[in-house]
PDB file of C-alpha atoms in Angstrom:
ATOM      1  CA  MET U 234     -25.396   1.000  -1.768  1.00 88.00           C
ATOM      2  CA  LYS U 235     -26.616   4.558  -2.281  1.00 94.00           C
ATOM      3  CA  TYR U 236     -24.456   7.342  -3.744  1.00 96.00           C
ATOM      4  CA  ILE U 237     -25.087  11.002  -4.573  1.00 97.00           C
ATOM      5  CA  VAL U 238     -23.145  12.572  -7.443  1.00 97.00           C
ATOM      6  CA  LEU U 239     -23.224  16.375  -7.497  1.00 97.00           C
ATOM      7  CA  GLY U 240     -22.365  17.795 -10.920  1.00 95.00           C
ATOM      8  CA  LEU U 241     -23.136  15.817 -14.069  1.00 95.00           C
ATOM      9  CA  GLY U 242     -20.540  17.092 -16.493  1.00 91.00           C
ATOM     10  CA  HIS U 243     -18.352  14.633 -18.424  1.00 89.00           C
ATOM     11  CA  PHE U 244     -16.763  13.127 -15.296  1.00 89.00           C
ATOM     12  CA  GLY U 245     -19.869  13.194 -13.100  1.00 92.00           C
ATOM     13  CA  ARG U 246     -22.138  11.577 -15.663  1.00 93.00           C
ATOM     14  CA  SER U 247     -19.533   8.882 -16.393  1.00 90.00           C
ATOM     15  CA  LEU U 248     -19.276   8.058 -12.673  1.00 91.00           C
ATOM     16  CA  ALA U 249     -23.057   8.120 -12.097  1.00 94.00           C
ATOM     17  CA  VAL U 250     -23.695   5.835 -15.084  1.00 93.00           C
ATOM     18  CA  HIS U 251     -20.913   3.389 -14.064  1.00 89.00           C
ATOM     19  CA  LEU U 252     -22.255   3.142 -10.507  1.00 92.00           C
ATOM     20  CA  THR U 253     -25.811   2.609 -11.760  1.00 93.00           C
ATOM     21  CA  GLU U 254     -24.596  -0.144 -14.105  1.00 90.00           C
ATOM     22  CA  LEU U 255     -22.883  -1.804 -11.128  1.00 87.00           C
ATOM     23  CA  GLY U 256     -26.281  -2.045  -9.450  1.00 90.00           C
ATOM     24  CA  HIS U 257     -26.113   0.825  -6.951  1.00 93.00           C
ATOM     25  CA  GLU U 258     -28.786   3.408  -6.266  1.00 96.00           C
ATOM     26  CA  VAL U 259     -27.462   6.712  -7.581  1.00 96.00           C
ATOM     27  CA  ILE U 260     -28.879  10.214  -7.277  1.00 97.00           C
ATOM     28  CA  GLY U 261     -27.324  12.545  -9.838  1.00 97.00           C
ATOM     29  CA  ALA U 262     -27.793  16.296  -9.420  1.00 97.00           C
ATOM     30  CA  ASP U 263     -26.945  19.175 -11.741  1.00 96.00           C
ATOM     31  CA  LYS U 264     -28.177  22.726 -12.252  1.00 94.00           C
ATOM     32  CA  SER U 265     -28.713  22.054 -15.971  1.00 95.00           C
ATOM     33  CA  LEU U 266     -32.181  20.690 -16.691  1.00 96.00           C
ATOM     34  CA  ILE U 267     -31.020  19.591 -20.161  1.00 96.00           C
ATOM     35  CA  ILE U 268     -28.287  17.335 -18.680  1.00 95.00           C
ATOM     36  CA  VAL U 269     -30.667  15.985 -16.035  1.00 96.00           C
ATOM     37  CA  GLU U 270     -33.208  15.051 -18.728  1.00 96.00           C
ATOM     38  CA  GLN U 271     -30.515  13.406 -20.880  1.00 95.00           C
ATOM     39  CA  LEU U 272     -29.483  11.094 -18.034  1.00 96.00           C
ATOM     40  CA  LYS U 273     -32.852  10.230 -16.508  1.00 93.00           C
ATOM     41  CA  ASP U 274     -32.886   6.780 -18.187  1.00 94.00           C
ATOM     42  CA  LYS U 275     -29.224   6.009 -17.444  1.00 95.00           C
ATOM     43  CA  VAL U 276     -28.983   6.982 -13.768  1.00 96.00           C
ATOM     44  CA  THR U 277     -31.290   5.698 -10.995  1.00 96.00           C
ATOM     45  CA  HIS U 278     -32.529   9.185 -10.059  1.00 97.00           C
ATOM     46  CA  THR U 279     -31.686  12.607 -11.476  1.00 97.00           C
ATOM     47  CA  VAL U 280     -32.612  15.980 -10.053  1.00 97.00           C
ATOM     48  CA  CYS U 281     -32.108  19.566 -11.172  1.00 97.00           C
ATOM     49  CA  LEU U 282     -30.789  21.802  -8.382  1.00 96.00           C
ATOM     50  CA  ASP U 283     -28.097  24.283  -7.433  1.00 96.00           C
ATOM     51  CA  THR U 284     -25.551  22.337  -5.363  1.00 95.00           C
ATOM     52  CA  THR U 285     -24.411  25.527  -3.578  1.00 93.00           C
ATOM     53  CA  ASP U 286     -27.939  26.152  -2.269  1.00 95.00           C
ATOM     54  CA  ARG U 287     -28.168  24.780   1.283  1.00 94.00           C
ATOM     55  CA  GLU U 288     -31.945  24.448   1.230  1.00 95.00           C
ATOM     56  CA  ALA U 289     -31.898  22.643  -2.122  1.00 95.00           C
ATOM     57  CA  VAL U 290     -29.222  20.081  -1.230  1.00 96.00           C
ATOM     58  CA  SER U 291     -30.769  19.526   2.201  1.00 95.00           C
ATOM     59  CA  SER U 292     -33.713  17.943   0.367  1.00 95.00           C
ATOM     60  CA  LEU U 293     -31.403  15.103  -0.712  1.00 96.00           C
ATOM     61  CA  PRO U 294     -31.039  11.973   1.493  1.00 96.00           C
ATOM     62  CA  LEU U 295     -27.509  12.956   2.572  1.00 96.00           C
ATOM     63  CA  LYS U 296     -27.578  11.003   5.857  1.00 93.00           C
ATOM     64  CA  ASP U 297     -28.759   7.818   4.147  1.00 93.00           C
ATOM     65  CA  CYS U 298     -26.104   7.673   1.428  1.00 94.00           C
ATOM     66  CA  HIS U 299     -22.752   5.895   1.631  1.00 94.00           C
ATOM     67  CA  ALA U 300     -20.874   8.772  -0.033  1.00 94.00           C
ATOM     68  CA  VAL U 301     -21.390  12.113  -1.734  1.00 96.00           C
ATOM     69  CA  ILE U 302     -19.121  12.728  -4.723  1.00 95.00           C
ATOM     70  CA  VAL U 303     -18.683  16.389  -5.663  1.00 95.00           C
ATOM     71  CA  ALA U 304     -17.906  15.988  -9.372  1.00 93.00           C
ATOM     72  CA  ILE U 305     -18.082  19.667 -10.386  1.00 91.00           C
ATOM     73  CA  GLY U 306     -14.988  20.663 -12.337  1.00 80.00           C
ATOM     74  CA  GLU U 307     -15.678  23.579 -14.638  1.00 76.00           C
ATOM     75  CA  ASP U 308     -16.522  25.982 -11.809  1.00 84.00           C
ATOM     76  CA  GLU U 309     -13.898  25.618  -9.055  1.00 82.00           C
ATOM     77  CA  GLY U 310     -15.724  28.102  -6.821  1.00 86.00           C
ATOM     78  CA  ALA U 311     -18.985  26.156  -7.003  1.00 90.00           C
ATOM     79  CA  SER U 312     -17.075  22.913  -6.374  1.00 90.00           C
ATOM     80  CA  LEU U 313     -15.410  24.233  -3.214  1.00 90.00           C
ATOM     81  CA  LEU U 314     -18.647  25.815  -1.945  1.00 91.00           C
ATOM     82  CA  THR U 315     -20.447  22.518  -2.467  1.00 94.00           C
ATOM     83  CA  VAL U 316     -17.764  20.586  -0.556  1.00 93.00           C
ATOM     84  CA  ALA U 317     -17.939  23.145   2.287  1.00 92.00           C
ATOM     85  CA  LEU U 318     -21.708  22.755   2.380  1.00 95.00           C
ATOM     86  CA  MET U 319     -21.375  18.953   2.606  1.00 95.00           C
ATOM     87  CA  LYS U 320     -19.011  19.423   5.573  1.00 93.00           C
ATOM     88  CA  GLN U 321     -21.500  21.747   7.271  1.00 93.00           C
ATOM     89  CA  LEU U 322     -24.269  19.207   6.735  1.00 95.00           C
ATOM     90  CA  LYS U 323     -22.054  16.521   8.312  1.00 93.00           C
ATOM     91  CA  VAL U 324     -22.002  14.129   5.357  1.00 94.00           C
ATOM     92  CA  LYS U 325     -20.066  11.071   6.567  1.00 92.00           C
ATOM     93  CA  ARG U 326     -18.014  10.485   3.397  1.00 93.00           C
ATOM     94  CA  ILE U 327     -17.185  13.255   0.923  1.00 94.00           C
ATOM     95  CA  ILE U 328     -15.136  12.679  -2.224  1.00 92.00           C
ATOM     96  CA  GLY U 329     -14.012  15.824  -4.020  1.00 90.00           C
ATOM     97  CA  ARG U 330     -12.831  16.469  -7.553  1.00 88.00           C
ATOM     98  CA  ILE U 331      -9.711  18.556  -8.155  1.00 84.00           C
ATOM     99  CA  VAL U 332      -8.613  20.366 -11.299  1.00 79.00           C
ATOM    100  CA  SER U 333      -5.730  22.405  -9.834  1.00 74.00           C
ATOM    101  CA  ASP U 334      -3.064  22.255  -7.123  1.00 73.00           C
ATOM    102  CA  LEU U 335      -4.737  25.166  -5.355  1.00 71.00           C
ATOM    103  CA  GLN U 336      -8.037  23.322  -5.194  1.00 78.00           C
ATOM    104  CA  LYS U 337      -6.218  20.267  -3.784  1.00 80.00           C
ATOM    105  CA  THR U 338      -4.619  22.453  -1.099  1.00 77.00           C
ATOM    106  CA  VAL U 339      -7.994  23.910  -0.127  1.00 82.00           C
ATOM    107  CA  LEU U 340      -9.608  20.461   0.096  1.00 83.00           C
ATOM    108  CA  GLU U 341      -6.776  19.215   2.290  1.00 81.00           C
ATOM    109  CA  ALA U 342      -7.196  22.267   4.528  1.00 79.00           C
ATOM    110  CA  MET U 343     -10.875  21.335   4.808  1.00 84.00           C
ATOM    111  CA  GLU U 344      -9.761  17.828   5.842  1.00 83.00           C
ATOM    112  CA  ILE U 345     -11.176  16.165   2.749  1.00 86.00           C
ATOM    113  CA  GLY U 346      -8.968  13.097   2.440  1.00 76.00           C
ATOM    114  CA  GLU U 347     -10.509  11.636  -0.706  1.00 84.00           C
ATOM    115  CA  TYR U 348     -10.352  13.351  -4.080  1.00 82.00           C
ATOM    116  CA  ILE U 349      -9.999  12.370  -7.716  1.00 80.00           C
ATOM    117  CA  MET U 350      -8.660  13.858 -10.943  1.00 72.00           C
ATOM    118  CA  PRO U 351     -11.098  14.611 -13.812  1.00 64.00           C
ATOM    119  CA  GLU U 352     -10.472  11.698 -16.166  1.00 58.00           C
ATOM    120  CA  GLU U 353     -13.005   9.217 -17.489  1.00 52.00           C
ATOM    121  CA  GLU U 354     -10.723   6.363 -16.476  1.00 55.00           C
ATOM    122  CA  ALA U 355     -10.634   7.802 -12.972  1.00 69.00           C
ATOM    123  CA  ALA U 356     -14.455   7.748 -12.917  1.00 72.00           C
ATOM    124  CA  GLU U 357     -14.438   4.045 -13.753  1.00 71.00           C
ATOM    125  CA  ARG U 358     -11.772   3.351 -11.123  1.00 72.00           C
ATOM    126  CA  LEU U 359     -13.687   5.268  -8.469  1.00 75.00           C
ATOM    127  CA  ALA U 360     -16.908   3.436  -9.381  1.00 78.00           C
ATOM    128  CA  MET U 361     -15.083   0.131  -8.896  1.00 73.00           C
ATOM    129  CA  ARG U 362     -13.714   1.271  -5.512  1.00 74.00           C
ATOM    130  CA  LEU U 363     -17.170   2.380  -4.345  1.00 80.00           C
ATOM    131  CA  ASP U 364     -18.692  -0.872  -5.607  1.00 74.00           C
ATOM    132  CA  ASN U 365     -16.456  -2.912  -3.287  1.00 69.00           C
ATOM    133  CA  ILE U 366     -15.253  -1.313  -0.032  1.00 68.00           C
ATOM    134  CA  ASP U 367     -12.295  -3.715   0.134  1.00 69.00           C
ATOM    135  CA  ILE U 368     -10.841  -2.425  -3.148  1.00 71.00           C
ATOM    136  CA  VAL U 369      -8.284   0.288  -2.446  1.00 69.00           C
ATOM    137  CA  ASP U 370      -7.417   1.145  -6.066  1.00 72.00           C
ATOM    138  CA  SER U 371      -7.587  -0.376  -9.532  1.00 69.00           C
ATOM    139  CA  PHE U 372      -6.036  -0.135 -12.964  1.00 65.00           C
ATOM    140  CA  LYS U 373      -7.662  -1.569 -16.064  1.00 65.00           C
ATOM    141  CA  VAL U 374      -5.047  -3.344 -18.221  1.00 62.00           C
ATOM    142  CA  SER U 375      -7.498  -4.465 -20.930  1.00 66.00           C
ATOM    143  CA  ASP U 376     -11.222  -5.142 -21.313  1.00 69.00           C
ATOM    144  CA  LYS U 377     -10.644  -8.476 -19.553  1.00 78.00           C
ATOM    145  CA  TYR U 378      -7.847  -7.956 -17.032  1.00 81.00           C
ATOM    146  CA  SER U 379      -7.229  -5.505 -14.193  1.00 80.00           C
ATOM    147  CA  ILE U 380      -4.658  -4.818 -11.501  1.00 80.00           C
ATOM    148  CA  ILE U 381      -6.440  -4.365  -8.171  1.00 84.00           C
ATOM    149  CA  GLU U 382      -5.235  -3.252  -4.752  1.00 85.00           C
ATOM    150  CA  THR U 383      -7.347  -4.836  -2.023  1.00 88.00           C
ATOM    151  CA  LYS U 384      -7.095  -5.453   1.710  1.00 89.00           C
ATOM    152  CA  VAL U 385      -5.918  -8.932   2.726  1.00 92.00           C
ATOM    153  CA  PRO U 386      -9.153 -10.857   3.396  1.00 91.00           C
ATOM    154  CA  ALA U 387      -9.543 -11.893   7.054  1.00 90.00           C
ATOM    155  CA  ARG U 388      -9.475 -15.608   6.212  1.00 92.00           C
ATOM    156  CA  TYR U 389      -5.914 -15.413   4.856  1.00 94.00           C
ATOM    157  CA  ILE U 390      -4.280 -13.280   7.573  1.00 94.00           C
ATOM    158  CA  GLY U 391      -1.279 -15.136   8.990  1.00 95.00           C
ATOM    159  CA  MET U 392      -0.909 -17.445   5.976  1.00 95.00           C
ATOM    160  CA  THR U 393       1.879 -17.543   3.417  1.00 95.00           C
ATOM    161  CA  LEU U 394       0.904 -17.326  -0.257  1.00 94.00           C
ATOM    162  CA  ARG U 395       1.694 -21.041  -0.558  1.00 95.00           C
ATOM    163  CA  GLU U 396      -0.816 -21.818   2.203  1.00 95.00           C
ATOM    164  CA  ALA U 397      -3.455 -19.416   0.854  1.00 94.00           C
ATOM    165  CA  ASN U 398      -3.155 -20.961  -2.639  1.00 94.00           C
ATOM    166  CA  LEU U 399      -4.915 -17.962  -4.221  1.00 94.00           C
ATOM    167  CA  THR U 400      -3.611 -18.524  -7.748  1.00 92.00           C
ATOM    168  CA  ASN U 401      -5.021 -22.043  -7.996  1.00 93.00           C
ATOM    169  CA  LEU U 402      -8.256 -21.271  -6.156  1.00 93.00           C
ATOM    170  CA  PHE U 403      -9.155 -17.996  -7.896  1.00 93.00           C
ATOM    171  CA  LYS U 404      -6.948 -17.777 -11.020  1.00 92.00           C
ATOM    172  CA  VAL U 405      -5.304 -14.528  -9.876  1.00 93.00           C
ATOM    173  CA  ILE U 406      -1.644 -13.568  -9.525  1.00 91.00           C
ATOM    174  CA  VAL U 407      -0.380 -11.842  -6.380  1.00 91.00           C
ATOM    175  CA  MET U 408       2.196  -9.369  -7.681  1.00 87.00           C
ATOM    176  CA  THR U 409       3.271  -7.901  -4.331  1.00 87.00           C
ATOM    177  CA  THR U 410       1.971  -6.805  -0.937  1.00 90.00           C
ATOM    178  CA  LEU U 411       1.917  -3.239   0.378  1.00 87.00           C
ATOM    179  CA  LYS U 412       2.362  -2.065   3.917  1.00 87.00           C
ATOM    180  CA  ILE U 413       0.714   1.168   5.072  1.00 81.00           C
ATOM    181  CA  THR U 414       2.715   3.467   7.315  1.00 79.00           C
ATOM    182  CA  GLU U 415       1.843   6.885   8.698  1.00 72.00           C
ATOM    183  CA  THR U 416       4.111   9.888   8.367  1.00 69.00           C
ATOM    184  CA  ASN U 417       3.690  13.261  10.036  1.00 67.00           C
ATOM    185  CA  ASP U 418       4.839  16.379   8.160  1.00 59.00           C
ATOM    186  CA  HIS U 419       3.952  18.668  11.123  1.00 58.00           C
ATOM    187  CA  ILE U 420       0.737  19.700   9.351  1.00 58.00           C
ATOM    188  CA  LYS U 421      -1.220  16.465   9.015  1.00 60.00           C
ATOM    189  CA  LYS U 422      -0.725  12.746   9.063  1.00 62.00           C
ATOM    190  CA  LYS U 423      -0.327  11.014   5.707  1.00 66.00           C
ATOM    191  CA  GLU U 424      -0.517   7.343   4.793  1.00 68.00           C
ATOM    192  CA  VAL U 425       2.369   5.975   2.726  1.00 75.00           C
ATOM    193  CA  LYS U 426       2.302   2.665   0.845  1.00 75.00           C
ATOM    194  CA  GLU U 427       5.512   0.637   0.689  1.00 82.00           C
ATOM    195  CA  ALA U 428       5.866  -2.453  -1.515  1.00 82.00           C
ATOM    196  CA  SER U 429       7.448  -5.543   0.023  1.00 82.00           C
ATOM    197  CA  GLY U 430       9.048  -6.613  -3.268  1.00 83.00           C
ATOM    198  CA  ILE U 431       8.004  -9.312  -5.732  1.00 84.00           C
ATOM    199  CA  ALA U 432       5.704 -11.775  -3.980  1.00 88.00           C
ATOM    200  CA  THR U 433       6.947 -15.346  -3.452  1.00 91.00           C
ATOM    201  CA  SER U 434       5.326 -18.486  -2.105  1.00 92.00           C
ATOM    202  CA  GLU U 435       6.743 -17.607   1.330  1.00 94.00           C
ATOM    203  CA  THR U 436       5.322 -14.060   1.413  1.00 93.00           C
ATOM    204  CA  LEU U 437       3.373 -13.725   4.674  1.00 94.00           C
ATOM    205  CA  LEU U 438      -0.046 -12.074   4.591  1.00 94.00           C
ATOM    206  CA  GLU U 439      -0.431  -9.809   7.607  1.00 93.00           C
ATOM    207  CA  GLU U 440      -3.344  -7.815   8.973  1.00 92.00           C
ATOM    208  CA  GLY U 441      -3.489  -4.356   7.390  1.00 88.00           C
ATOM    209  CA  ASP U 442      -1.503  -5.418   4.304  1.00 91.00           C
ATOM    210  CA  ILE U 443      -2.718  -4.595   0.813  1.00 89.00           C
ATOM    211  CA  LEU U 444      -2.634  -7.280  -1.902  1.00 90.00           C
ATOM    212  CA  VAL U 445      -1.766  -6.185  -5.443  1.00 88.00           C
ATOM    213  CA  LEU U 446      -3.601  -8.661  -7.679  1.00 89.00           C
ATOM    214  CA  PHE U 447      -3.626  -9.281 -11.433  1.00 89.00           C
ATOM    215  CA  GLY U 448      -6.535 -11.121 -13.023  1.00 88.00           C
ATOM    216  CA  GLU U 449     -10.124 -10.937 -14.198  1.00 90.00           C
ATOM    217  CA  LEU U 450     -12.268  -8.663 -12.035  1.00 84.00           C
ATOM    218  CA  SER U 451     -14.887 -11.398 -11.530  1.00 87.00           C
ATOM    219  CA  ASN U 452     -12.236 -13.743 -10.097  1.00 91.00           C
ATOM    220  CA  ILE U 453     -10.790 -11.021  -7.860  1.00 88.00           C
ATOM    221  CA  ASN U 454     -14.278 -10.270  -6.507  1.00 85.00           C
ATOM    222  CA  LYS U 455     -14.746 -13.991  -5.743  1.00 90.00           C
ATOM    223  CA  LEU U 456     -11.500 -13.969  -3.749  1.00 91.00           C
ATOM    224  CA  ILE U 457     -12.642 -10.917  -1.755  1.00 85.00           C
ATOM    225  CA  GLN U 458     -16.114 -12.372  -1.063  1.00 84.00           C
ATOM    226  CA  LYS U 459     -14.856 -15.853  -0.110  1.00 78.00           C
ATOM    227  CA  GLY U 460     -12.218 -14.384   2.181  1.00 65.00           C
ATOM    228  CA  GLU U 461     -14.634 -12.399   4.344  1.00 62.00           C
TER     229      GLU U 461
END
């Protein structure tokens, strides 16, 4: 898949490098030529440009990419202007970066539903989520093990955990399942996750449910791929 990362500070460079290592085509852009030069061998493509300049960013393949991540953090004004520009240019998936409650409020007002906090761990988690569209969220427990939220694969919908036999087949533990409900606070609709309790052999896997899995990432990816 192809991703564009705008802003190559600490967070942006970490995300761009992680995505490149995962095998994706990444275009990293920053106004600092020094940073762009430093990353040219670690990121698929790097380019020096002002992300608030409409003409400059229009030269990027915005319509061909799967997502544009606005990773600018140091300059909140530039970050918000860049997000607004992406909206104007009709980018299909925009992920913003927030460093304050005010910035979060502005992004929500602009109907940007995806945003991340500026932590290196968050960059790795986002890279993992972008790498596999079925992964909803992730948490790295150690170098070997992770806790992953993923959609119930189509093959297992309607089965109990006993029937799906995921632990024996893929060496993963299903910790619980989550149901997604929508709430309306009179301003906008929000999705709320609700855990169904500790999973048992009789837990039923339903369409739209989220599995919370513990195991090695390679085994979890096998489960996702085999279940398609």
